[in-house]
PDB file of C-alpha atoms in Angstrom:
ATOM      1  CA  UNK X  20      23.725  41.369  -0.819  1.00 45.00           C
ATOM      2  CA  UNK X  21      25.508  39.539   1.999  1.00 47.00           C
ATOM      3  CA  UNK X  22      22.318  39.650   4.052  1.00 49.00           C
ATOM      4  CA  UNK X  23      20.356  38.076   1.208  1.00 47.00           C
ATOM      5  CA  UNK X  24      22.948  35.317   0.880  1.00 41.00           C
ATOM      6  CA  UNK X  25      22.788  34.637   4.621  1.00 49.00           C
ATOM      7  CA  UNK X  26      18.983  34.467   4.476  1.00 48.00           C
ATOM      8  CA  UNK X  27      19.164  32.074   1.529  1.00 49.00           C
ATOM      9  CA  UNK X  28      21.739  29.920   3.279  1.00 65.00           C
ATOM     10  CA  UNK X  29      19.716  29.734   6.499  1.00 65.00           C
ATOM     11  CA  UNK X  30      16.438  28.918   4.802  1.00 63.00           C
ATOM     12  CA  UNK X  31      18.116  26.284   2.631  1.00 68.00           C
ATOM     13  CA  UNK X  32      19.624  24.725   5.759  1.00 67.00           C
ATOM     14  CA  UNK X  33      16.238  24.620   7.455  1.00 67.00           C
ATOM     15  CA  UNK X  34      14.334  23.161   4.534  1.00 64.00           C
ATOM     16  CA  UNK X  35      17.069  20.622   3.921  1.00 69.00           C
ATOM     17  CA  UNK X  36      16.921  19.610   7.576  1.00 68.00           C
ATOM     18  CA  UNK X  37      13.100  19.389   7.540  1.00 64.00           C
ATOM     19  CA  UNK X  38      13.096  17.317   4.357  1.00 62.00           C
ATOM     20  CA  UNK X  39      15.645  14.968   5.928  1.00 69.00           C
ATOM     21  CA  UNK X  40      13.471  14.596   9.027  1.00 65.00           C
ATOM     22  CA  UNK X  41      10.483  13.762   6.825  1.00 56.00           C
ATOM     23  CA  UNK X  42      12.512  11.139   4.971  1.00 59.00           C
ATOM     24  CA  UNK X  43      13.437   9.585   8.323  1.00 63.00           C
ATOM     25  CA  UNK X  44       9.789   9.623   9.370  1.00 58.00           C
ATOM     26  CA  UNK X  45      10.516  11.949  12.302  1.00 62.00           C
ATOM     27  CA  UNK X  46       8.426  14.793  10.858  1.00 58.00           C
ATOM     28  CA  UNK X  47       5.127  14.585   9.024  1.00 58.00           C
ATOM     29  CA  UNK X  48       3.699  17.202   6.636  1.00 55.00           C
ATOM     30  CA  UNK X  49       1.474  19.452   8.728  1.00 53.00           C
ATOM     31  CA  UNK X  50       3.559  19.022  11.870  1.00 57.00           C
ATOM     32  CA  UNK X  51       4.424  22.117  13.881  1.00 58.00           C
ATOM     33  CA  UNK X  52       8.000  23.258  13.385  1.00 62.00           C
ATOM     34  CA  UNK X  53      10.012  23.762  16.565  1.00 68.00           C
ATOM     35  CA  UNK X  54      12.194  26.742  15.704  1.00 68.00           C
ATOM     36  CA  UNK X  55      14.032  26.597  19.031  1.00 72.00           C
ATOM     37  CA  UNK X  56      14.999  22.961  18.555  1.00 73.00           C
ATOM     38  CA  UNK X  57      16.146  23.514  14.973  1.00 72.00           C
ATOM     39  CA  UNK X  58      18.172  26.557  16.023  1.00 74.00           C
ATOM     40  CA  UNK X  59      19.915  24.531  18.740  1.00 79.00           C
ATOM     41  CA  UNK X  60      20.667  21.646  16.412  1.00 75.00           C
ATOM     42  CA  UNK X  61      21.988  23.938  13.675  1.00 71.00           C
ATOM     43  CA  UNK X  62      23.891  26.175  16.096  1.00 77.00           C
ATOM     44  CA  UNK X  63      22.123  29.388  15.073  1.00 74.00           C
ATOM     45  CA  UNK X  64      19.882  31.945  16.783  1.00 76.00           C
ATOM     46  CA  UNK X  65      16.085  31.755  16.594  1.00 74.00           C
ATOM     47  CA  UNK X  66      15.418  35.302  15.407  1.00 76.00           C
ATOM     48  CA  UNK X  67      17.584  35.268  12.245  1.00 75.00           C
ATOM     49  CA  UNK X  68      16.298  31.779  11.512  1.00 73.00           C
ATOM     50  CA  UNK X  69      12.679  32.960  11.683  1.00 75.00           C
ATOM     51  CA  UNK X  70      13.546  36.042   9.611  1.00 79.00           C
ATOM     52  CA  UNK X  71      15.212  33.851   6.992  1.00 77.00           C
ATOM     53  CA  UNK X  72      12.115  31.692   6.675  1.00 77.00           C
ATOM     54  CA  UNK X  73       9.878  34.757   6.284  1.00 83.00           C
ATOM     55  CA  UNK X  74      12.250  36.143   3.643  1.00 84.00           C
ATOM     56  CA  UNK X  75      11.990  32.816   1.860  1.00 82.00           C
ATOM     57  CA  UNK X  76       8.201  33.185   1.861  1.00 87.00           C
ATOM     58  CA  UNK X  77       8.506  36.695   0.411  1.00 92.00           C
ATOM     59  CA  UNK X  78      10.752  35.430  -2.374  1.00 90.00           C
ATOM     60  CA  UNK X  79       8.258  32.674  -3.134  1.00 91.00           C
ATOM     61  CA  UNK X  80       5.327  35.093  -3.303  1.00 95.00           C
ATOM     62  CA  UNK X  81       7.242  37.447  -5.601  1.00 95.00           C
ATOM     63  CA  UNK X  82       8.251  34.598  -7.919  1.00 95.00           C
ATOM     64  CA  UNK X  83       4.801  33.026  -8.119  1.00 96.00           C
ATOM     65  CA  UNK X  84       3.107  36.381  -8.685  1.00 97.00           C
ATOM     66  CA  UNK X  85       5.405  37.317 -11.546  1.00 97.00           C
ATOM     67  CA  UNK X  86       5.130  33.952 -13.276  1.00 97.00           C
ATOM     68  CA  UNK X  87       1.366  33.556 -12.939  1.00 98.00           C
ATOM     69  CA  UNK X  88       0.791  37.150 -14.083  1.00 98.00           C
ATOM     70  CA  UNK X  89       3.010  36.589 -17.120  1.00 97.00           C
ATOM     71  CA  UNK X  90       1.228  33.368 -18.073  1.00 97.00           C
ATOM     72  CA  UNK X  91      -2.244  34.936 -17.781  1.00 98.00           C
ATOM     73  CA  UNK X  92      -1.188  37.910 -19.907  1.00 98.00           C
ATOM     74  CA  UNK X  93       0.332  35.662 -22.551  1.00 97.00           C
ATOM     75  CA  UNK X  94      -2.510  33.127 -22.622  1.00 97.00           C
ATOM     76  CA  UNK X  95      -5.644  35.242 -22.131  1.00 98.00           C
ATOM     77  CA  UNK X  96      -6.860  34.425 -25.660  1.00 97.00           C
ATOM     78  CA  UNK X  97      -6.683  30.696 -24.858  1.00 97.00           C
ATOM     79  CA  UNK X  98      -8.831  30.908 -21.736  1.00 98.00           C
ATOM     80  CA  UNK X  99     -12.334  29.747 -22.650  1.00 97.00           C
ATOM     81  CA  UNK X 100     -15.706  29.673 -20.912  1.00 97.00           C
ATOM     82  CA  UNK X 101     -15.035  26.080 -19.803  1.00 98.00           C
ATOM     83  CA  UNK X 102     -11.931  27.246 -17.931  1.00 98.00           C
ATOM     84  CA  UNK X 103     -13.863  30.047 -16.249  1.00 98.00           C
ATOM     85  CA  UNK X 104     -16.640  27.652 -15.267  1.00 99.00           C
ATOM     86  CA  UNK X 105     -14.086  25.313 -13.698  1.00 99.00           C
ATOM     87  CA  UNK X 106     -12.504  28.210 -11.796  1.00 99.00           C
ATOM     88  CA  UNK X 107     -15.908  29.190 -10.418  1.00 99.00           C
ATOM     89  CA  UNK X 108     -16.643  25.614  -9.346  1.00 99.00           C
ATOM     90  CA  UNK X 109     -13.331  25.219  -7.527  1.00 99.00           C
ATOM     91  CA  UNK X 110     -13.605  28.590  -5.816  1.00 99.00           C
ATOM     92  CA  UNK X 111     -17.134  27.799  -4.615  1.00 99.00           C
ATOM     93  CA  UNK X 112     -15.847  24.499  -3.227  1.00 98.00           C
ATOM     94  CA  UNK X 113     -13.101  26.317  -1.358  1.00 98.00           C
ATOM     95  CA  UNK X 114     -15.559  28.819   0.124  1.00 98.00           C
ATOM     96  CA  UNK X 115     -17.915  26.021   1.150  1.00 97.00           C
ATOM     97  CA  UNK X 116     -15.107  24.034   2.794  1.00 96.00           C
ATOM     98  CA  UNK X 117     -13.774  27.106   4.616  1.00 96.00           C
ATOM     99  CA  UNK X 118     -17.212  27.993   5.963  1.00 96.00           C
ATOM    100  CA  UNK X 119     -17.532  24.418   7.241  1.00 94.00           C
ATOM    101  CA  UNK X 120     -14.063  24.710   8.817  1.00 91.00           C
ATOM    102  CA  UNK X 121     -12.939  21.813   6.644  1.00 90.00           C
ATOM    103  CA  UNK X 122      -9.410  22.653   5.534  1.00 86.00           C
ATOM    104  CA  UNK X 123      -8.352  19.097   4.660  1.00 83.00           C
ATOM    105  CA  UNK X 124      -8.517  19.598   0.887  1.00 89.00           C
ATOM    106  CA  UNK X 125      -7.945  23.346   0.725  1.00 90.00           C
ATOM    107  CA  UNK X 126      -4.328  23.228  -0.451  1.00 86.00           C
ATOM    108  CA  UNK X 127      -5.145  20.674  -3.158  1.00 90.00           C
ATOM    109  CA  UNK X 128      -8.234  22.554  -4.351  1.00 95.00           C
ATOM    110  CA  UNK X 129      -6.290  25.815  -4.415  1.00 94.00           C
ATOM    111  CA  UNK X 130      -3.575  24.201  -6.538  1.00 92.00           C
ATOM    112  CA  UNK X 131      -6.256  22.896  -8.894  1.00 96.00           C
ATOM    113  CA  UNK X 132      -7.729  26.399  -9.167  1.00 98.00           C
ATOM    114  CA  UNK X 133      -4.447  27.975 -10.195  1.00 97.00           C
ATOM    115  CA  UNK X 134      -3.585  25.072 -12.494  1.00 96.00           C
ATOM    116  CA  UNK X 135      -6.739  25.681 -14.547  1.00 98.00           C
ATOM    117  CA  UNK X 136      -5.159  28.707 -16.200  1.00 97.00           C
ATOM    118  CA  UNK X 137      -1.524  27.688 -15.787  1.00 97.00           C
ATOM    119  CA  UNK X 138      -2.173  24.497 -17.760  1.00 96.00           C
ATOM    120  CA  UNK X 139      -3.338  26.605 -20.706  1.00 97.00           C
ATOM    121  CA  UNK X 140       0.260  27.716 -21.149  1.00 96.00           C
ATOM    122  CA  UNK X 141       2.653  25.664 -23.248  1.00 95.00           C
ATOM    123  CA  UNK X 142       5.646  27.103 -21.406  1.00 94.00           C
ATOM    124  CA  UNK X 143       6.643  23.936 -19.571  1.00 93.00           C
ATOM    125  CA  UNK X 144       9.828  25.306 -17.930  1.00 92.00           C
ATOM    126  CA  UNK X 145       7.848  28.052 -16.181  1.00 92.00           C
ATOM    127  CA  UNK X 146       5.205  25.603 -14.965  1.00 90.00           C
ATOM    128  CA  UNK X 147       7.861  23.198 -13.694  1.00 90.00           C
ATOM    129  CA  UNK X 148       9.583  26.071 -11.918  1.00 90.00           C
ATOM    130  CA  UNK X 149       6.499  27.273 -10.064  1.00 91.00           C
ATOM    131  CA  UNK X 150       5.157  24.020  -8.580  1.00 85.00           C
ATOM    132  CA  UNK X 151       8.038  23.238  -6.185  1.00 83.00           C
ATOM    133  CA  UNK X 152       7.861  26.815  -4.891  1.00 86.00           C
ATOM    134  CA  UNK X 153       4.193  26.362  -4.019  1.00 84.00           C
ATOM    135  CA  UNK X 154       4.846  23.040  -2.332  1.00 76.00           C
ATOM    136  CA  UNK X 155       7.683  24.610  -0.376  1.00 72.00           C
ATOM    137  CA  UNK X 156       5.292  27.295   0.883  1.00 75.00           C
ATOM    138  CA  UNK X 157       2.841  24.758   2.250  1.00 69.00           C
ATOM    139  CA  UNK X 158       4.882  21.648   3.101  1.00 60.00           C
ATOM    140  CA  UNK X 159       5.586  22.800   6.661  1.00 55.00           C
ATOM    141  CA  UNK X 160       3.123  23.117   8.278  1.00 48.00           C
ATOM    142  CA  UNK X 161      -0.514  23.308   7.144  1.00 51.00           C
ATOM    143  CA  UNK X 162      -2.581  23.024  10.306  1.00 55.00           C
ATOM    144  CA  UNK X 163      -2.989  26.667  11.309  1.00 66.00           C
ATOM    145  CA  UNK X 164      -5.375  28.026   8.692  1.00 81.00           C
ATOM    146  CA  UNK X 165      -6.747  31.534   9.123  1.00 91.00           C
ATOM    147  CA  UNK X 166     -10.379  31.527   8.041  1.00 94.00           C
ATOM    148  CA  UNK X 167     -10.548  35.267   7.370  1.00 96.00           C
ATOM    149  CA  UNK X 168      -7.468  35.093   5.149  1.00 95.00           C
ATOM    150  CA  UNK X 169      -8.688  32.077   3.209  1.00 96.00           C
ATOM    151  CA  UNK X 170     -12.051  33.740   2.541  1.00 98.00           C
ATOM    152  CA  UNK X 171     -10.294  36.891   1.380  1.00 98.00           C
ATOM    153  CA  UNK X 172      -8.184  34.783  -0.970  1.00 98.00           C
ATOM    154  CA  UNK X 173     -11.379  33.385  -2.453  1.00 98.00           C
ATOM    155  CA  UNK X 174     -12.757  36.902  -2.919  1.00 99.00           C
ATOM    156  CA  UNK X 175      -9.550  37.752  -4.775  1.00 99.00           C
ATOM    157  CA  UNK X 176     -10.200  34.677  -6.908  1.00 99.00           C
ATOM    158  CA  UNK X 177     -13.647  36.073  -7.743  1.00 99.00           C
ATOM    159  CA  UNK X 178     -12.191  39.422  -8.811  1.00 99.00           C
ATOM    160  CA  UNK X 179      -9.628  37.561 -10.918  1.00 99.00           C
ATOM    161  CA  UNK X 180     -12.374  35.468 -12.548  1.00 99.00           C
ATOM    162  CA  UNK X 181     -14.399  38.596 -13.364  1.00 99.00           C
ATOM    163  CA  UNK X 182     -11.447  40.078 -15.255  1.00 99.00           C
ATOM    164  CA  UNK X 183     -11.013  36.826 -17.177  1.00 98.00           C
ATOM    165  CA  UNK X 184     -14.698  36.895 -18.129  1.00 98.00           C
ATOM    166  CA  UNK X 185     -14.171  40.383 -19.526  1.00 97.00           C
ATOM    167  CA  UNK X 186     -11.142  39.189 -21.483  1.00 97.00           C
ATOM    168  CA  UNK X 187      -8.819  41.542 -19.605  1.00 98.00           C
ATOM    169  CA  UNK X 188      -5.590  39.633 -19.154  1.00 98.00           C
ATOM    170  CA  UNK X 189      -3.705  42.681 -17.897  1.00 98.00           C
ATOM    171  CA  UNK X 190      -6.210  43.405 -15.125  1.00 98.00           C
ATOM    172  CA  UNK X 191      -6.346  39.725 -14.150  1.00 99.00           C
ATOM    173  CA  UNK X 192      -2.542  39.686 -14.024  1.00 98.00           C
ATOM    174  CA  UNK X 193      -2.529  42.747 -11.741  1.00 98.00           C
ATOM    175  CA  UNK X 194      -4.777  40.930  -9.270  1.00 99.00           C
ATOM    176  CA  UNK X 195      -2.294  38.059  -9.136  1.00 98.00           C
ATOM    177  CA  UNK X 196       0.898  40.110  -8.930  1.00 98.00           C
ATOM    178  CA  UNK X 197      -0.197  43.157  -6.927  1.00 98.00           C
ATOM    179  CA  UNK X 198      -2.758  41.585  -4.580  1.00 98.00           C
ATOM    180  CA  UNK X 199      -3.077  37.806  -4.460  1.00 98.00           C
ATOM    181  CA  UNK X 200       0.660  37.023  -4.517  1.00 98.00           C
ATOM    182  CA  UNK X 201       1.871  40.348  -3.126  1.00 98.00           C
ATOM    183  CA  UNK X 202       3.850  39.834   0.069  1.00 97.00           C
ATOM    184  CA  UNK X 203       3.339  43.459   1.097  1.00 96.00           C
ATOM    185  CA  UNK X 204      -0.422  43.225   0.588  1.00 97.00           C
ATOM    186  CA  UNK X 205      -0.705  39.891   2.395  1.00 96.00           C
ATOM    187  CA  UNK X 206       2.061  40.297   4.980  1.00 94.00           C
ATOM    188  CA  UNK X 207      -0.175  40.823   8.013  1.00 94.00           C
ATOM    189  CA  UNK X 208      -1.752  37.417   7.477  1.00 92.00           C
ATOM    190  CA  UNK X 209       1.534  35.864   6.361  1.00 88.00           C
ATOM    191  CA  UNK X 210       3.295  36.814   9.595  1.00 86.00           C
ATOM    192  CA  UNK X 211       0.360  35.561  11.647  1.00 85.00           C
ATOM    193  CA  UNK X 212       0.176  32.319   9.667  1.00 79.00           C
ATOM    194  CA  UNK X 213       3.854  31.391   9.716  1.00 69.00           C
ATOM    195  CA  UNK X 214       4.974  32.769  13.058  1.00 66.00           C
ATOM    196  CA  UNK X 215       1.934  31.274  14.759  1.00 58.00           C
ATOM    197  CA  UNK X 216       2.955  27.812  13.617  1.00 54.00           C
ATOM    198  CA  UNK X 217       6.553  27.840  14.753  1.00 52.00           C
ATOM    199  CA  UNK X 218       7.153  26.652  18.294  1.00 50.00           C
ATOM    200  CA  UNK X 219       9.970  28.674  19.775  1.00 48.00           C
ATOM    201  CA  UNK X 220      10.889  26.630  22.830  1.00 49.00           C
TER     202      UNK X 220
END
């Protein structure tokens, strides 16, 4: 328990510091984070700081997976062919952009994809809860995309869409919770993505 509190405290310190730097104009979204510099300024070691940020990512994945899976299960009867068509269009756009190595709109398009079925829900508190978590995942930074991972995410989208077409909310929810937003399933790419973007010196 104490370890979890320390992780939470460290990650909150870091994100508070980064947000402050953005407000001052000293850090732009998409900039590379210098872990070494932050550690020196905050008077903490680099390794626990990096571990705290990764733990924060895990918590975010777990939270998003649970909420999205719940919403899909609850709202499967409200998802119509027009929603599925929109999901297919957005996923095709993502695949096309990835194959062209154009990642400029990927985060926005991905948010739009997930919002297609989230917006079907009338549970506003859950939807308000999930958006800041997603932004926190991608605010810092967004320049080191991994093409293989992004394409695999789109394939997971396709599997998810197929379950929706069959009217199987439970199976669609499993894709979200146990694969798409599973830290354990995605951790190889997650470590590569986040650790590769943090300057350590």
